[in-house]
GROMACS .gro file of C-alpha atoms in nm:
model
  111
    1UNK     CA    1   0.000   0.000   0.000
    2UNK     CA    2   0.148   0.348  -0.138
    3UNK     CA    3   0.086   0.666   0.051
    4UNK     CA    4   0.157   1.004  -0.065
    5UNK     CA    5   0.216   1.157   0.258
    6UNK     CA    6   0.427   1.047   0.566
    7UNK     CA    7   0.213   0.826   0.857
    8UNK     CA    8   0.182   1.067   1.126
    9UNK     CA    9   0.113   0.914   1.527
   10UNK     CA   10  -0.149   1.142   1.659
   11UNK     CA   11  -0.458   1.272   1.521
   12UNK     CA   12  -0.403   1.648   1.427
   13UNK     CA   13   0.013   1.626   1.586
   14UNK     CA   14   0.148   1.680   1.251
   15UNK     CA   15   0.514   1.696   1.368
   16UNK     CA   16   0.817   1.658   1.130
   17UNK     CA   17   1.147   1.699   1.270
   18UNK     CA   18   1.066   1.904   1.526
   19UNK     CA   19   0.803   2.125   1.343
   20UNK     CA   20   0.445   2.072   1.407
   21UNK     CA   21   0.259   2.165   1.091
   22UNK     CA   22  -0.103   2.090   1.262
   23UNK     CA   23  -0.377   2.147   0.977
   24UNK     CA   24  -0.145   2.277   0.800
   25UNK     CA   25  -0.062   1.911   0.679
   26UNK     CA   26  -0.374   1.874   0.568
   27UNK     CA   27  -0.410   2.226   0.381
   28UNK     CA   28  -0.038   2.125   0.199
   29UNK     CA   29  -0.194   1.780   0.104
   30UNK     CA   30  -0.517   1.931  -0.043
   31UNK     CA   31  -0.327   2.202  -0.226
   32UNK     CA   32  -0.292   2.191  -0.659
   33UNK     CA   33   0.083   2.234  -0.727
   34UNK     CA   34   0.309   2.362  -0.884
   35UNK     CA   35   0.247   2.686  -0.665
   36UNK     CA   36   0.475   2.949  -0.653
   37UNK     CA   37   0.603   3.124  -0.312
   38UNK     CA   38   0.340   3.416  -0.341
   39UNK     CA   39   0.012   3.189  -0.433
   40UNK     CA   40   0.172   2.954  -0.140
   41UNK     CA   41   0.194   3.237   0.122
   42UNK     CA   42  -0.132   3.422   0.010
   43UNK     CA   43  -0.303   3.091   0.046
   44UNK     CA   44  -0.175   2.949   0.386
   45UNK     CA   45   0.133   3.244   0.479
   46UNK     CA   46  -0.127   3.315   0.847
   47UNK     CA   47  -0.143   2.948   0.943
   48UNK     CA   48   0.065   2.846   1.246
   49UNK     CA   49   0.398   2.651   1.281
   50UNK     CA   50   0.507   2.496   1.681
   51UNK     CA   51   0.861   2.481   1.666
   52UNK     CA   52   0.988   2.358   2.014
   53UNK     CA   53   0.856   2.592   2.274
   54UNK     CA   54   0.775   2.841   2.017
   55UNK     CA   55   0.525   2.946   1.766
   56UNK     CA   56   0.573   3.130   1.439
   57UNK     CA   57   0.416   3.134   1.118
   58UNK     CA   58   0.460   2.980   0.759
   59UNK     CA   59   0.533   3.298   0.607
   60UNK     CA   60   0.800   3.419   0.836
   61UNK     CA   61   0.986   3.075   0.772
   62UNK     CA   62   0.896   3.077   0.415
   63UNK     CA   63   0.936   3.452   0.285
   64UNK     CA   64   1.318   3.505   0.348
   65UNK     CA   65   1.341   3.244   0.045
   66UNK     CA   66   1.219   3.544  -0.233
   67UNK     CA   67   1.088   3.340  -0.524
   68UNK     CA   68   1.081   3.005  -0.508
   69UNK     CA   69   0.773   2.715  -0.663
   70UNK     CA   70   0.701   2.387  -0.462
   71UNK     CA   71   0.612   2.065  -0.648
   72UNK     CA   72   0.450   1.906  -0.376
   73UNK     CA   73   0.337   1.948  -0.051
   74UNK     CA   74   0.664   1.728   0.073
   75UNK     CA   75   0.893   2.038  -0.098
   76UNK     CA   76   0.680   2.315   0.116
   77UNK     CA   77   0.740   2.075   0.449
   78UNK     CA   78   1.143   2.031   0.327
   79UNK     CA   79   1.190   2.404   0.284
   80UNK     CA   80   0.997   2.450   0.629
   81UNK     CA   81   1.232   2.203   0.788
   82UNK     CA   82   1.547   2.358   0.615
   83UNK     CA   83   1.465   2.719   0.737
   84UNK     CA   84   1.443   2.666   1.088
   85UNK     CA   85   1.707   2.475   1.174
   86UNK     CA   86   1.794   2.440   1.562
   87UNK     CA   87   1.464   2.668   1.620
   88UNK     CA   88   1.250   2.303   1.571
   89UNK     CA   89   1.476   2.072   1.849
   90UNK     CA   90   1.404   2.074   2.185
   91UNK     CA   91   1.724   1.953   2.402
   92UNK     CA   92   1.994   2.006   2.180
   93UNK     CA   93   2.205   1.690   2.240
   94UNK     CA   94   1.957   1.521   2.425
   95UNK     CA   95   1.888   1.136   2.363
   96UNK     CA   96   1.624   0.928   2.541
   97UNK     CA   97   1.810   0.624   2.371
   98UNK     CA   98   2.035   0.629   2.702
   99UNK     CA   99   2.464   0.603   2.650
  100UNK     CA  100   2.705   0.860   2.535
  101UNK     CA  101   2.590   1.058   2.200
  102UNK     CA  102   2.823   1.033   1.940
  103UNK     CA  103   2.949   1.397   1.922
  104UNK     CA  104   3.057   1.314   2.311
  105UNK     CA  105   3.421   1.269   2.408
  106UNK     CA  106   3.525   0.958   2.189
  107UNK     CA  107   3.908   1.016   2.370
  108UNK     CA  108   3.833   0.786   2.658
  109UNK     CA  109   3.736   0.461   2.484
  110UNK     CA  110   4.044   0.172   2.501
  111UNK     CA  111   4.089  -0.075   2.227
   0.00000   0.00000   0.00000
């Protein structure tokens, strides 16, 4: 079975690395492409992005880029995830996975 769109765990939680597009996902997904970066912002440029502890919108992540056109609604949610960078993770560094993260001191390990 194909789908078009990632499998998201939780209802209307449409998180991607750290960004949480909300209905957004769904407005993307609807959406006839190719659309360029105006008809994309005029369309959805008010609706709300949750990066982290903070809120912001697609049109302040989006508008920096000047003129752009998006394929698909996966481009819009790549270009969303490029622009905000650390602004999306939570605990930089932080692993629930338990042991040492990889960018830890590696110095200490015998062989």
């Amino acid at each position: 079975m194909s789908q078009d769109t990632p499998v998201h765990d939780g209802g209307s939680d449409e998180r991607e690395q750290g960004v949480e597009f909300g209905d957004l996902a769904d407005e993307l997904a609807a959406a006839d492409y190719p659309l360029t970066l105006e008809e994309l912002l005029s369309e959805h440029g008010d609706e709300t992005l949750v990066l982290g502890d903070e809120t912001t919108t697609l049109r302040e992540v989006l508008e920096p880029l000047g003129e752009d056109e998006y394929a698909s609604a996966e481009e819009v949610r790549e270009a969303v995830i490029g622009m905000v960078g650390d602004e999306a993770v939570g605990r930089k560094r932080y692993s629930d996975r338990g042991g040492e993260t990889p960018a830890e001191d590696d110095e200490d390990e015998s062989f």
